[in-house]
Coordinates of C-alpha atoms and ligand atoms in Angstrom, one line a residue:
X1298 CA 3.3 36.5 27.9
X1299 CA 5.6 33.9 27.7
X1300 CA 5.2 30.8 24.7
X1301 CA 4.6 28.4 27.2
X1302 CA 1.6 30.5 27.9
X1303 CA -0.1 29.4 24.4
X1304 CA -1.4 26.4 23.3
X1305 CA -1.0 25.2 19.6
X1306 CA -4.5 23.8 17.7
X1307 CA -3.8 21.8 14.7
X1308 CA -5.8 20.5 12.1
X1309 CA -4.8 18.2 9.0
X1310 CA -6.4 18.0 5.6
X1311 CA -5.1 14.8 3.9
X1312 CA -5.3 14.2 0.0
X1313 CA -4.4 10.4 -0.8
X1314 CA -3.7 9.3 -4.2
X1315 CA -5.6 6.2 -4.6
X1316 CA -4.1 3.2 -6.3
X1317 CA -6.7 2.2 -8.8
X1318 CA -5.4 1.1 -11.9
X1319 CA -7.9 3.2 -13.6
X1320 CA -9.1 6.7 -12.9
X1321 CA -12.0 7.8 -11.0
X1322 CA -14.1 9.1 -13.8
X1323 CA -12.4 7.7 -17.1
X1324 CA -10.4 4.2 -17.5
X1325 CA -6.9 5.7 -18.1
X1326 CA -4.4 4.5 -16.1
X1327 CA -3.2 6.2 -12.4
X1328 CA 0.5 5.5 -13.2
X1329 CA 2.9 7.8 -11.7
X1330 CA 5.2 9.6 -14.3
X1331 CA 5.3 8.6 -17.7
X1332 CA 5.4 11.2 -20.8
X1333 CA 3.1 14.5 -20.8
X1334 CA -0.2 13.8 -21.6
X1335 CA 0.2 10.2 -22.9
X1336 CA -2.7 9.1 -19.6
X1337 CA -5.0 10.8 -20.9
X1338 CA -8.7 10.6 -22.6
X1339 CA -11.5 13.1 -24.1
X1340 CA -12.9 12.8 -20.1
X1341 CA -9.8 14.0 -18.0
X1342 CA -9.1 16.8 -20.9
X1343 CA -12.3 18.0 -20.4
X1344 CA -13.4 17.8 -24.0
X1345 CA -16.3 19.3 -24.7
X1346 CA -19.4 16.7 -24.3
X1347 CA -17.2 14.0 -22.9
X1348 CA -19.0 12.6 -19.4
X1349 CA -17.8 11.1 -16.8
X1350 CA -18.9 7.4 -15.2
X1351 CA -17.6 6.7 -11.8
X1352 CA -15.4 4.2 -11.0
X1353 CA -16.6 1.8 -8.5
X1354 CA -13.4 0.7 -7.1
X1355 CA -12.7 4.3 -5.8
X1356 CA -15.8 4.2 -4.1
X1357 CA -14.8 0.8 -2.2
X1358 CA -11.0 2.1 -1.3
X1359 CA -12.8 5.0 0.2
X1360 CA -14.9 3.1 2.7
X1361 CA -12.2 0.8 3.3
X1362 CA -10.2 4.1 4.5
X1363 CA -13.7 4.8 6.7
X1364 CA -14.0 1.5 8.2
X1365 CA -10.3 1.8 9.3
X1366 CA -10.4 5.1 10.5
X1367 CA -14.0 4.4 12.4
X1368 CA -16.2 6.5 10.6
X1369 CA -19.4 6.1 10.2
X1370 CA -20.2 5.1 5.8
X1371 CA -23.1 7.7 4.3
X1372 CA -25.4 5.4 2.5
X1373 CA -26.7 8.2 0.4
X1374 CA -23.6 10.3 -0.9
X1375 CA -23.2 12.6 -3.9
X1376 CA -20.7 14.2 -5.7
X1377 CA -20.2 18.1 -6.2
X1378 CA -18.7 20.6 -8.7
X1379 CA -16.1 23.0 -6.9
X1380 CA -15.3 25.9 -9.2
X1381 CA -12.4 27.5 -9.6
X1382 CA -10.0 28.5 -12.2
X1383 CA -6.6 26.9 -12.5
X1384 CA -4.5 26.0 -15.5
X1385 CA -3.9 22.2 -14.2
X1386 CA -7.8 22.1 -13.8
X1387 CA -9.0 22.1 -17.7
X1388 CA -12.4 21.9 -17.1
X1389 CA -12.4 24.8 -14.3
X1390 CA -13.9 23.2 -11.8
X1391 CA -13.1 19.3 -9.3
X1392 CA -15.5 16.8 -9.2
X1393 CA -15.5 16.8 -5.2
X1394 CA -17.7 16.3 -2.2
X1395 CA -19.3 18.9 -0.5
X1396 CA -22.5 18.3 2.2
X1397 CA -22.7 14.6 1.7
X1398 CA -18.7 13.0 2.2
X1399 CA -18.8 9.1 1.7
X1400 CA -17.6 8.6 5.7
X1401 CA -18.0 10.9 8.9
X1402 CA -17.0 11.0 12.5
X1403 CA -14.0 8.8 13.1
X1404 CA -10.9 8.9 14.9
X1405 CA -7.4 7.6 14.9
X1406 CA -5.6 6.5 18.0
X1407 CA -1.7 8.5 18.5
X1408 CA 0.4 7.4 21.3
X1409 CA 1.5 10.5 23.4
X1410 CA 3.7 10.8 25.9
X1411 CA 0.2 11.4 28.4
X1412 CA -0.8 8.1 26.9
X1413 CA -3.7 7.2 24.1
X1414 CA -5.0 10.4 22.0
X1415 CA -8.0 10.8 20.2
X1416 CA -7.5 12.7 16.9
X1417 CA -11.2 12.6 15.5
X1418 CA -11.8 12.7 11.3
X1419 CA -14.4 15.0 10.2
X1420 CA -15.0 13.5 7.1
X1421 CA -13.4 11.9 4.1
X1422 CA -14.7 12.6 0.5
X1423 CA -13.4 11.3 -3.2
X1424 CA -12.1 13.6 -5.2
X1425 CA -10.4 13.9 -8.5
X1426 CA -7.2 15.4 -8.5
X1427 CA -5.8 18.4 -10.9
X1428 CA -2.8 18.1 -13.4
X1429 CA 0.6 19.4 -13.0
X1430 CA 2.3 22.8 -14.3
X1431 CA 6.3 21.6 -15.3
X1432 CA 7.5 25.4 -14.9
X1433 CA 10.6 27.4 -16.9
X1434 CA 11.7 24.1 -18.6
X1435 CA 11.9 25.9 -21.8
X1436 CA 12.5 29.2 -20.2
X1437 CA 8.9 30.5 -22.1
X1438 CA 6.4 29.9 -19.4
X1439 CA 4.8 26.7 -18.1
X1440 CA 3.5 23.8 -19.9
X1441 CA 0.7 21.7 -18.6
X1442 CA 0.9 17.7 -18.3
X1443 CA -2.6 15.9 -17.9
X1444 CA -1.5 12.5 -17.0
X1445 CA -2.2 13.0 -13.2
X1446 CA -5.7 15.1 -14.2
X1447 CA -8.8 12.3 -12.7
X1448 CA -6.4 10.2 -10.3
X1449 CA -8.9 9.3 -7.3
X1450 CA -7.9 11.1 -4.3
X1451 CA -9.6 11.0 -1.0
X1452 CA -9.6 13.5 1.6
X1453 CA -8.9 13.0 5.3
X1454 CA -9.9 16.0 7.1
X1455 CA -8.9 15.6 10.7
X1456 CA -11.3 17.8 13.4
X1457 CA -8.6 20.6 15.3
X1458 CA -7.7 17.8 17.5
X1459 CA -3.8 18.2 17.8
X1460 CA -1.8 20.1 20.0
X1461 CA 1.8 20.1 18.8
X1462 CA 4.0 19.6 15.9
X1463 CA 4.8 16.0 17.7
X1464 CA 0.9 15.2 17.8
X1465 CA 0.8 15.9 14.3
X1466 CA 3.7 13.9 12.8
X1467 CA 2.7 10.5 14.9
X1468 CA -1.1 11.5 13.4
X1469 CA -0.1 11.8 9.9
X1470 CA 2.4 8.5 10.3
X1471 CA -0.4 6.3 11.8
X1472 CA -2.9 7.7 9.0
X1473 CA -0.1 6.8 6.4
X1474 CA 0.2 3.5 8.1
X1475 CA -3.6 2.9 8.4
X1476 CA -3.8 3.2 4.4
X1477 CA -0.5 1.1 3.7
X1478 CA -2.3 -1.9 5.3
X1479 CA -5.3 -1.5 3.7
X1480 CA -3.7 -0.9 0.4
X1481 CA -5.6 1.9 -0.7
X1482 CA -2.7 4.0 -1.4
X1483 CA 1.3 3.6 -1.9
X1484 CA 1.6 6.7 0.2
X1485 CA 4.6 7.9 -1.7
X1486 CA 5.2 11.1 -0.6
X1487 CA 8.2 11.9 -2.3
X1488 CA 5.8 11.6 -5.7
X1489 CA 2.7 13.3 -3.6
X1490 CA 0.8 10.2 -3.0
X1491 CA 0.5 11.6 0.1
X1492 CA 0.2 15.1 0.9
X1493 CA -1.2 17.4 3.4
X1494 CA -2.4 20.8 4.6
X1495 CA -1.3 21.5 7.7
X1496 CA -3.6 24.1 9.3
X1497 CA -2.4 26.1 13.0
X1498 CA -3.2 28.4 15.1
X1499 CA -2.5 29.2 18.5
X1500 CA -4.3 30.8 21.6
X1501 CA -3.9 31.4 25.7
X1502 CA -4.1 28.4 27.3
X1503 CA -7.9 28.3 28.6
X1504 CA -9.0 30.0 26.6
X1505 CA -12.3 28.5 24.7
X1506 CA -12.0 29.8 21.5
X1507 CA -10.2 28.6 18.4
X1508 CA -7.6 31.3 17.6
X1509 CA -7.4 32.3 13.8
X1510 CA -5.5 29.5 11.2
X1511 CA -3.4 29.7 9.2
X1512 CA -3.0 27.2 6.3
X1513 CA 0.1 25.5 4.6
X1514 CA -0.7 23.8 1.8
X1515 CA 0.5 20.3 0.0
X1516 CA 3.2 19.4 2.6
X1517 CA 4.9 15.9 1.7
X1518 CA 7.9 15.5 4.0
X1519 CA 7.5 14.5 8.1
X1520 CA 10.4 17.1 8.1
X1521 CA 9.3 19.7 7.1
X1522 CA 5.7 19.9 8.6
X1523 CA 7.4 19.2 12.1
X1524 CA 9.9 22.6 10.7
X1525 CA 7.4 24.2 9.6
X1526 CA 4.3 23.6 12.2
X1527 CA 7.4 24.7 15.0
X1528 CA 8.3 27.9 12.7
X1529 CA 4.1 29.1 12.3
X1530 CA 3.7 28.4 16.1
X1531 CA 6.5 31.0 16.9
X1532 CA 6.2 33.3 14.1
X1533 CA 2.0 33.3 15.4
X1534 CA 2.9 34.2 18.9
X1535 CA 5.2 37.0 17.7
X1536 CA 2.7 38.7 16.3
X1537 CA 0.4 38.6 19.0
X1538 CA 2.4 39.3 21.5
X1539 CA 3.6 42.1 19.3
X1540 CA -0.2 43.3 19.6
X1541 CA -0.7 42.3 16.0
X1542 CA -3.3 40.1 14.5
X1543 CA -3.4 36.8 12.8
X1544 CA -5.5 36.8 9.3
X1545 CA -6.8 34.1 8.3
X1546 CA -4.9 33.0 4.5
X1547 CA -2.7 30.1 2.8
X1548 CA 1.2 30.6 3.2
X1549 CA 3.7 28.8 1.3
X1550 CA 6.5 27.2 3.5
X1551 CA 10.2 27.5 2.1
X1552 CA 12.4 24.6 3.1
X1553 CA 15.5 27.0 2.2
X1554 CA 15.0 29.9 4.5
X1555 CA 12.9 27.8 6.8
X1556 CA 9.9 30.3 6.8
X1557 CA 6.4 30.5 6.1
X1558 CA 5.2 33.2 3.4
X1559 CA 1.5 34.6 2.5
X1560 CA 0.2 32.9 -0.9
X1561 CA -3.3 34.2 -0.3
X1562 CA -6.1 35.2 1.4
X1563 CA -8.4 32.1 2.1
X1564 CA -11.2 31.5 -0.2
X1565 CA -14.4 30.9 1.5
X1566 CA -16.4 28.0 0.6
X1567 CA -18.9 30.1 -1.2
X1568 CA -16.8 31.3 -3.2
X1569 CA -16.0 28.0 -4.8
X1570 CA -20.1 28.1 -6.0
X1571 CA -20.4 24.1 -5.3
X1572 CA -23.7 22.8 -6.7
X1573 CA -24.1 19.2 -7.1
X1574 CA -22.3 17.5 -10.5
X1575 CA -25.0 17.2 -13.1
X1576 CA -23.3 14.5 -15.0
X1577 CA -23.3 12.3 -12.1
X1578 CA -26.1 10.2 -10.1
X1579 CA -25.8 9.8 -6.3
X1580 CA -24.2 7.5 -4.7
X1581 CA -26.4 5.1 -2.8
X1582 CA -24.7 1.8 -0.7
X1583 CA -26.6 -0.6 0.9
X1584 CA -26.0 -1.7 4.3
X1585 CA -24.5 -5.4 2.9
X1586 CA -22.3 -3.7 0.8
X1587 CA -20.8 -2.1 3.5
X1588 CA -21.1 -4.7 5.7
X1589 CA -19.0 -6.4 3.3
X1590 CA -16.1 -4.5 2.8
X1591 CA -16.2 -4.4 6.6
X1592 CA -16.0 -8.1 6.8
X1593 CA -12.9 -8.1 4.8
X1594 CA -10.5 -5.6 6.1
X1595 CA -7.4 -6.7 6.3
X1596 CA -5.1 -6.7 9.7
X1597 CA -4.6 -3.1 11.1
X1598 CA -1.6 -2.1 12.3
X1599 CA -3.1 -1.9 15.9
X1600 CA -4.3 -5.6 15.9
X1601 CA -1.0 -6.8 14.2
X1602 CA 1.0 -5.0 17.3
X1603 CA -1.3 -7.1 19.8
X1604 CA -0.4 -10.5 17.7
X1605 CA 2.9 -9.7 17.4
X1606 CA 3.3 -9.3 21.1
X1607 CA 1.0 -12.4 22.0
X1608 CA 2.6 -14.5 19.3
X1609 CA 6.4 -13.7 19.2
X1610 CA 6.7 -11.9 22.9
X1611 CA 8.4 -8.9 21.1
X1612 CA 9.0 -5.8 23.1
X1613 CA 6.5 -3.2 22.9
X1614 CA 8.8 -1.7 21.5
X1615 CA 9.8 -3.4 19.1
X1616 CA 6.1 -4.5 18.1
X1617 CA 5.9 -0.3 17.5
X1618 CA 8.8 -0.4 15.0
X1619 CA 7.6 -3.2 13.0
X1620 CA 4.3 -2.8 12.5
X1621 CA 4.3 1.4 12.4
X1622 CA 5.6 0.1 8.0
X1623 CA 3.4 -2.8 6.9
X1624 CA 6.7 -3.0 4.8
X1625 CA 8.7 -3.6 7.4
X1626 CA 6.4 -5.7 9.2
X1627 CA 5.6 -7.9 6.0
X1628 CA 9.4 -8.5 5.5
X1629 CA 9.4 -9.8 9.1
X1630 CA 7.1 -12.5 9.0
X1631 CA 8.8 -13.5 5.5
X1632 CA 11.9 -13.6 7.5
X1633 CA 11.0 -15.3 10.2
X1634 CA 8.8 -17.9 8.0
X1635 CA 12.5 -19.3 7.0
X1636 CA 15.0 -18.8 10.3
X1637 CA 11.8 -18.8 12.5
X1638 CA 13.7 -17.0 15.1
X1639 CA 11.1 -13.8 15.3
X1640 CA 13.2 -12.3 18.3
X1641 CA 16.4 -12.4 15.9
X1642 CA 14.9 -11.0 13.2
X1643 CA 13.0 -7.9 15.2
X1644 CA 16.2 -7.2 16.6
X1645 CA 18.0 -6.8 13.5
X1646 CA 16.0 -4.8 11.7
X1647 CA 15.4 -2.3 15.0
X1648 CA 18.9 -2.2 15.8
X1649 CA 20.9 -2.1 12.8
X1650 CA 19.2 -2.0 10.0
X1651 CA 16.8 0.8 11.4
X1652 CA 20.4 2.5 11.6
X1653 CA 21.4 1.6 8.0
X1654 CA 18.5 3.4 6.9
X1655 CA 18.5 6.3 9.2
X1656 CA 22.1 6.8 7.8
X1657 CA 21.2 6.7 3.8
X1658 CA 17.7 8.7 4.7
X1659 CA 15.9 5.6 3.4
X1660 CA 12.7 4.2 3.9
X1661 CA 11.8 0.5 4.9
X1662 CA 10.6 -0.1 1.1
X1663 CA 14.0 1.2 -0.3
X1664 CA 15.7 -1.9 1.6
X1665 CA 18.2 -3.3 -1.2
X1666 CA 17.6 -7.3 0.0
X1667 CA 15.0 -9.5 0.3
X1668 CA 13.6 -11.4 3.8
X1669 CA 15.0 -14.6 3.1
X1670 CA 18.8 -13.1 2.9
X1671 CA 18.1 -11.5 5.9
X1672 CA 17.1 -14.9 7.3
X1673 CA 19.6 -16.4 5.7
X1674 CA 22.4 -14.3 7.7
X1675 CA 20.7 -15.2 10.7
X1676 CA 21.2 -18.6 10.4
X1677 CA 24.7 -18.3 9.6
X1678 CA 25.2 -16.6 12.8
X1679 CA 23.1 -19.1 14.8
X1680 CA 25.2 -22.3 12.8
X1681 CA 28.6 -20.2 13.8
X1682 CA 29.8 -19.5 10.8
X1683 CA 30.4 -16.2 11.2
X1684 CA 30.1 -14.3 14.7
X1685 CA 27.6 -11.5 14.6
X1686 CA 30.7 -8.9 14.6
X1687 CA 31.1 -9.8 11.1
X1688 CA 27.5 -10.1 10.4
X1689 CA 27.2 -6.6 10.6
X1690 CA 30.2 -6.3 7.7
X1691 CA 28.0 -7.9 5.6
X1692 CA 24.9 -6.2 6.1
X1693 CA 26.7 -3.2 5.1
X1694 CA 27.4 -5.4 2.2
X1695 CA 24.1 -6.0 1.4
X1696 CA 22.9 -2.7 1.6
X1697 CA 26.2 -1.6 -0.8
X1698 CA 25.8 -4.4 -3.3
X1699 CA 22.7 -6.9 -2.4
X1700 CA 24.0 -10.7 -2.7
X1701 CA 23.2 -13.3 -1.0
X1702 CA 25.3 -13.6 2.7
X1703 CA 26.9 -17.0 1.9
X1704 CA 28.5 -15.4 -1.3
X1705 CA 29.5 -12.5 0.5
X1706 CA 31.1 -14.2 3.3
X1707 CA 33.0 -16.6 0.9
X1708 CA 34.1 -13.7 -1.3
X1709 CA 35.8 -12.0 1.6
X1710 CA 37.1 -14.9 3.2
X1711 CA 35.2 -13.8 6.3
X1712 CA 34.0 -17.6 7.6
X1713 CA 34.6 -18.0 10.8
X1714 CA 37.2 -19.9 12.7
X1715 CA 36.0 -22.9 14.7
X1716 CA 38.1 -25.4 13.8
X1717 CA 40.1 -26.2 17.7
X1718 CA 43.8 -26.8 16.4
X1719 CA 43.5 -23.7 14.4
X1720 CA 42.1 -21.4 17.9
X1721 CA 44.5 -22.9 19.8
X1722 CA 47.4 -21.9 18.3
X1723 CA 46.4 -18.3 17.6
X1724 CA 45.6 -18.5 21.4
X1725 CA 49.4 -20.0 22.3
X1726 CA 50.6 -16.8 20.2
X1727 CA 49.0 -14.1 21.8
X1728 CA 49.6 -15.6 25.2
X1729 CA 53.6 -15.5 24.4
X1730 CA 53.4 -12.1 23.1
X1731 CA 51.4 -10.5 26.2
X1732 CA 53.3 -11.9 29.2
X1733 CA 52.4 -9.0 31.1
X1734 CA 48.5 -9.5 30.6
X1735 CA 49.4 -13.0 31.5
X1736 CA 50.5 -12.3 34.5
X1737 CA 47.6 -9.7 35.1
X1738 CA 45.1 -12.5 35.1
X1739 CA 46.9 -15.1 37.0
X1740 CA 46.7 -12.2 40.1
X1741 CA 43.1 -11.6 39.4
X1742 CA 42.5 -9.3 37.2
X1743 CA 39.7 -10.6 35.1
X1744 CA 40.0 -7.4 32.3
X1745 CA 43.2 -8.6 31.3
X1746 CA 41.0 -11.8 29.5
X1747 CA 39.0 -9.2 27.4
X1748 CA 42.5 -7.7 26.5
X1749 CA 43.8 -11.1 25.4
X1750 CA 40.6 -12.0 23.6
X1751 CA 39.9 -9.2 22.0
X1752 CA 43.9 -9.1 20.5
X1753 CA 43.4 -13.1 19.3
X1754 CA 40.3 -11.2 17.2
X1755 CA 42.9 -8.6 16.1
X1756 CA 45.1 -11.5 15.0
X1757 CA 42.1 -13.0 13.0
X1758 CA 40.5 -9.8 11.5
X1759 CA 37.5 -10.9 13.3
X1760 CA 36.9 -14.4 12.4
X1761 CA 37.7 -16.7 15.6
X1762 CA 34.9 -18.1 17.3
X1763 CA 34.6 -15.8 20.4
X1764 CA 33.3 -18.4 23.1
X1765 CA 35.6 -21.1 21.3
X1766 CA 38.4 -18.0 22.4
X1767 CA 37.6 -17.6 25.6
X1768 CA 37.1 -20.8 26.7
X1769 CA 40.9 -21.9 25.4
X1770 CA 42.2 -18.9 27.0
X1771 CA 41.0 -19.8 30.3
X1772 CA 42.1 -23.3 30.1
X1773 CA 45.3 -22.3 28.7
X1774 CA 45.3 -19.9 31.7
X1775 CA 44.5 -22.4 34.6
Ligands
ADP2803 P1 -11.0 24.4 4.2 O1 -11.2 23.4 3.2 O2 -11.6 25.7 4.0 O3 -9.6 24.5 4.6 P2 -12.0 22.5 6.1 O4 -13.1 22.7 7.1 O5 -12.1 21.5 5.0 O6 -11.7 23.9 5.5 O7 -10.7 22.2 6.9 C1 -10.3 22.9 7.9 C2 -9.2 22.2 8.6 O8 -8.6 23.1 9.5 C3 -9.6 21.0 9.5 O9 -8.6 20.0 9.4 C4 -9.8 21.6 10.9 O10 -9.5 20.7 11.9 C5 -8.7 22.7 10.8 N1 -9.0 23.8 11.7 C6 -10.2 24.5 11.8 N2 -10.1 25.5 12.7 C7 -8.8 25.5 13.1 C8 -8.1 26.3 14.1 N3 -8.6 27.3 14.7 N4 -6.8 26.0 14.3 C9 -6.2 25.0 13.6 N5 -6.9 24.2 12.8 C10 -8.1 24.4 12.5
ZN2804 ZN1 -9.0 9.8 -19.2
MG2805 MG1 -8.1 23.7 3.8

């Protein structure tokens, strides 16, 4: 049967690092990094006797990430013990959420080429999450840091609603975007912020049921889910077609060799033994302090896109671009707030620095400059000081070295020339020295203008005032 024959079903699990200052069961701090074991208490080393106390502020991030995601908030939640034995997991088992998640039944909207998609959310829970193993650093086995042991997570388990590696990646970018604007998480997936399991299976198109999933677990790059999602779907058909059988386990994806590989066979849930955590007390909300948080949700990215095209009359297009980063989208209206030309300022950072980035493998947060520089060489263009041919030389500046425009275009001599005595002689000098384009143009030929134009911005490196040029050419020309 040929691939096109199959259809792909895929299902994300989500963890989010929540950006508490403190962690969800003791008050040491969530920072990233820092030295082995220096964030850490008698709680998250899971000394004997110690207890934990729930912080409340994970609880309120987590329905903020409901709300957004349109789930519906349990008012009478509970955390669980899952069990399992790990050495980053010192008290062998995670404080987790089994029967009774904090929020249920939402969706996200992803824009398809078919148009508006549904990907509905089973359920998100808190969590804690588990240290980290630093392997072979002395050569004599692994050694265990704490310091991430008791960050809040939350998880976002999606229902087995996407059908491609595409639907997927525009899924996990609009979840990512979702909790950027509500500030729940930093999302940083180069440090894991932001991870996900990306489970896949395949089976004949119309057929009802699921096929058997595969798992890959804690993905952090766009890349290489869209690799590896494209990689399972292929290697899964293979083995079908090859009258083989799909079992259901975790595989490990290897950016080298581009290839999935079998960790293990899936655990069931039973076999985690979940019973509800002791040390705890339910969680019980009442409807005003949902109702609350509700009330105070900041802008979504969806609403944003809406003001942003009723407001500014920005593309679609462009309104996609800007508000897909609340980075992005907050350095906008900081831009704007100072050259208030929105159109400008949209078009700059779609066209070129959008390319700047794409270049360096950057993301909008890793911009070198600030909004108001950005403005700043937007006005320069708009007073004529330099033409925006230049203006792109110095944005490359200002990604290379970040200064402010005006010192950058005085520190390469690189202001433009308006002044009329000065154009008009550059203009006598490339008429004397292109006779033949001369006389091009005086029979018709309107490209010979763009010749002679474009050699009096040889002559000046760039600088001359373009219409300033072509205007004296043409009266020169008469
Ligand atoms: P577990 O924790 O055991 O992995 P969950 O129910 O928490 O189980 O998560 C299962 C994930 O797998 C969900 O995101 C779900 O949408 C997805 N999923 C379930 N069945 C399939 C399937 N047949 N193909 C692809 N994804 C699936
Ligand atoms: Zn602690
Ligand atoms: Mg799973």
């Amino acid at each position: 049967m040929p691939r096109e024959d199959y259809e792909t079903v895929i299902g994300l699990e989500v963890h989010a690092e929540l950006s508490t200052k403190t962690k969800i069961f003791c008050s040491c701090p969530t920072d990233f990094g820092g030295e082995p074991n220096t964030h850490c208490c008698p709680v998250c080393m899971a000394m004997p006797g110690a207890l934990p106390v729930l912080n409340e502020k994970v609880v309120e991030y987590a329905v903020k990430a409901g709300l957004a995601t349109n789930c519906t908030i349990s008012r009478d939640s509970k955390n669980d013990r899952k069990n399992y034995f790990y050495p980053d997991l010192p008290k062998s088992y995670q404080i987790s959420q089994y029967d009774k998640p904090l929020c249920e039944k939402g969706y996200v909207e992803i824009e398809t080429e078919e148009g508006k998609k549904k990907i509905g959310i089973t359920r998100i829970h808190i969590e804690e999450d588990a240290g980290k193993l630093n392997h072979d650093d002395y050569g004599r086995g692994s050694l265990v840091d704490l310091n991430r042991a008791g960050v809040p997570l939350i998880e976002i388990v999606s229902e087995p609603d996407m059908r491609s590696a595409q639907d997927a990646d525009k899924y996990l970018k609009k979840l990512k975007s979702i909790l950027e604007y509500i500030e729940v998480s930093d999302c940083k997936m180069q440090e894991g912020s932001l991870r996900a399991d990306v489970n896949v299976s395949i089976r004949k198109k119309g057929q009802k049921e699921f096929g058997t999933r595969t798992e890959m677990k804690n993905m952090n790059s766009f890349k290489s889910i869209t690799r590896a999602i494209e990689y399972e779907i292929g290697r899964q058909i293979e083995v079908v077609e090859n009258g083989g059988k799909i079992y259901q386990e975790t595989l490990r994806w290897d950016e080298v060799s581009g290839k999935t590989f079998p960790m293990r066979n899936k655990e069931d849930s039973q076999d985690y033994r979940y019973f509800p955590e002791p040390d705890l007390v339910p969680i019980r909300l009442s409807e005003e302090y949902i109702e609350n948080i509700r009330k105070n949700l900041p802008e979504l990215p969806e609403n944003r896109k809406q003001r942003y095209l009723e407001e500014y009359h920005l593309t679609e297009k462009g309104a996609n671009i800007l508000t897909a980063s609340k980075y992005l989208s907050d350095f906008f209206e900081e831009a704007i707030k100072i050259c208030n030309n929105p159109k400008a300022v949209c078009n700059w950072l779609m066209s070129d620095v959008a390319r700047i980035l794409n270049e360096k493998e950057m993301e909008p947060d890793e911009i070198p400059f600030k909004p108001e520089e950005l403005a700043e060489l937007i006005e320069l263009i708009e007073k004529g000081t330099i033409s925006s041919k230049i203006a792109k030389d110095v944005l490359d500046k200002m990604f290379e070295n970040p200064e402010k425009p005006s010192k950058i275009i005085k520190d390469n001599g690189w202001v433009q020339i308006s002044d009329e005595g000065a154009i008009k002689a550059i203009v006598q000098k490339i008429i004397d020295a292109n006779p033949q384009s001369v006389q091009d143009f005086k029979s018709g030929k309107e490209k010979a203008l763009g010749f002679l134009v474009g050699q009096a911005m040889k002559e000046t490196k760039g600088k001359a005032n373009p219409q300033m040029l072509n205007k004296m050419f043409k009266d020169a020309l008469k």
